Amino acid sequence: MHFVLQLIFSGVCVGAVYALIAMGLSLTFWTTRTLNFGQGSLLMTASVATVALLGAGMPIAFAVLLGVLLAGGLMIVAERIAIRPLLKAGDSMGWVVSTLGLGIFLQGFVSTVFGSQAIAFPSLVFDSLDFVDLAGVQVSSQYLAVLGLSLTLMVAMELFLRRSAWGRAVRAVSHDADAAALAGIPVRRVIVLSFVASGVLAGIAGVMVAQITGTVDPGFGFNLMVLGFVAAVFGGMGNTAGALVGGVSLGVIEKLVGGYVSTAAEHGMAFAILMVILAIRPQGLFGRKEFTKV
Amino acid sequence: MPDQTGLEIQGLEVRYGPVQAVRGVSLRAEPGTITAILGANGAGKSSLMKAISGLAPASAGRITLDGEDITKLSPHERARRGLSHALEGRRLFHRMSVEENLRVAWDFRNRGGGFKTVADRVYEQFPMLTARRNTPAGMLSGGQQQMVILSAALIHEPRYLLLDEPSLGLAPVIVQQIFGFIESVCRERRTTIILCEQVAAIALRVAHAGCVLRRGQVVRSGEAAALAADPTLSAAYLGG
Ligand SMILES: Nc1ncnc2c1ncn2[C@@H]1O[C@H](COP(=O)(O)OP(=O)(O)O)[C@@H](O)[C@H]1O
Ligand SMILES: [Mg+2]
């Protein structure tokens, strides 16, 4: 019994992290109608940079902050060189190649500088063996912290999108960029903002996952990004609640498969199950059919 | 407030690749008047409007707003200079509520003051929107959507207002009401309005001046009354 609860709990925690990545991917998808396939490598770069800065003796808070800001900053570069020039060409799908290319370049760059071996990621706040007792179930403090931070960020994101002028501008640009421009919204800056937010979310997600797994390597971002995509599509690619439900479902399925079948099958089985669900409900759990423009 | 000398367009051209949608259009909208731009479907009315608001880049020509050359400005900069444009086909933010639509229109163009006061003025103007303030705009009737669009376009008291086929797809009674409102905006707030329509009669009833576009060129222009009195107009240029 406890074993099941343990699995479900850890699934919810990693799922909340997938939700953050999903949220970031959805943000830039809605503002530009492109998918940023470089997201994974950006996320990995943030956590590798954090390790490197910690290794250089920088205080934890500082190293993490810089790592996350680096992810946000790299997103500005990604938008500028891999997305914006290709959107000028109208219906070009060139961004698929350019964002993938940017990701592969970053991964190669990090491999060259740090090697392609896994690098140990130190414990930042809690040790991986710390736990708290929650109604008789032993719960890892690290997982609990990850869950708390992820949920806080999701709520913050939702408040930003609903309650602030720039957040509403992000939604307006997602709906109809021309109409948004006519309302005085600086569309280009809103798009850049969505990329920065996406990068910051991904950067934090990367650091949290690295914290749980204890290592980072140049390839780890790619898997996470794919899981983020799945969570986003599963949740209906649009709102915070959808991303959260999508991420958490994916996390829980994955951990249950890992616990009862085999950890090697974790991702594979999770994907198979999601494919079946999507075949039945193609718009995702929370997806709405887009309003057609008149 | 800067001197209002009107909106002046000289030799304007708009191209979409090989298609030339607007060819050397020159026209002038006097301050505090309504100008009607008439023409059949595909004549270039929307392209002309988009070039004025900046959504379609002008490949040649000059646009001046109260003496300031705005040809090179981006759409949001023109919007903040008091030029408002309501697009064809009732484009509002469908999944956002009525209130959020007004709010988004207000956020980046407000000149200080509270949103609540302006929103209340909108609900006073159109009482039937009050009950629907939290309804997604996509679920309103066509007439109510047009009210939201007009209110959003006017929320910051712009000096200039471009309206692209406001009568499209609305019942005659609603069209009457909408055009009555448009006329009152011009009269009471001295807003300069440029209005394009396929249906000449409706537009010329409220307009002071007008012109007819055909294949991207101005083929007729003059006072609204004179255009309205010309029996050959619709047969010759407006496709019946
Ligand atoms: N985005 C576009 N791309 C290519 N051609 C366009 C585009 N928009 C309009 N056109 C063409 O430009 C011409 C004028 O269109 P438009 O300005 O929409 O006319 P109207 O509003 O009078 O119906 C038409 O031939 C139309 O097909
Ligand atoms: Mg048109």
PDB file of N, CA and C and ligand atoms in Angstrom, chain B residues 46 88 164-165, ligand 2:
ATOM      1  N   SER B  46      -9.881  47.105 -47.379  1.00  0.00           N
ATOM      2  CA  SER B  46      -9.224  46.638 -46.151  1.00  0.00           C
ATOM      3  C   SER B  46      -7.725  46.883 -46.213  1.00  0.00           C
ATOM      4  N   GLU B  88     -12.010  44.125 -39.980  1.00  0.00           N
ATOM      5  CA  GLU B  88     -13.132  43.474 -40.645  1.00  0.00           C
ATOM      6  C   GLU B  88     -13.440  42.142 -39.951  1.00  0.00           C
ATOM      7  N   ASP B 164     -13.766  48.913 -40.424  1.00  0.00           N
ATOM      8  CA  ASP B 164     -13.812  48.093 -41.636  1.00  0.00           C
ATOM      9  C   ASP B 164     -15.109  47.297 -41.677  1.00  0.00           C
ATOM     10  N   GLU B 165     -16.001  47.675 -42.529  1.00  0.00           N
ATOM     11  CA  GLU B 165     -17.298  47.020 -42.717  1.00  0.00           C
ATOM     12  C   GLU B 165     -18.038  46.692 -41.418  1.00  0.00           C
TER      13      GLU B 165
HETATM   14 MG    MG C   2     -12.322  44.096 -46.850  1.00  0.00          MG
END
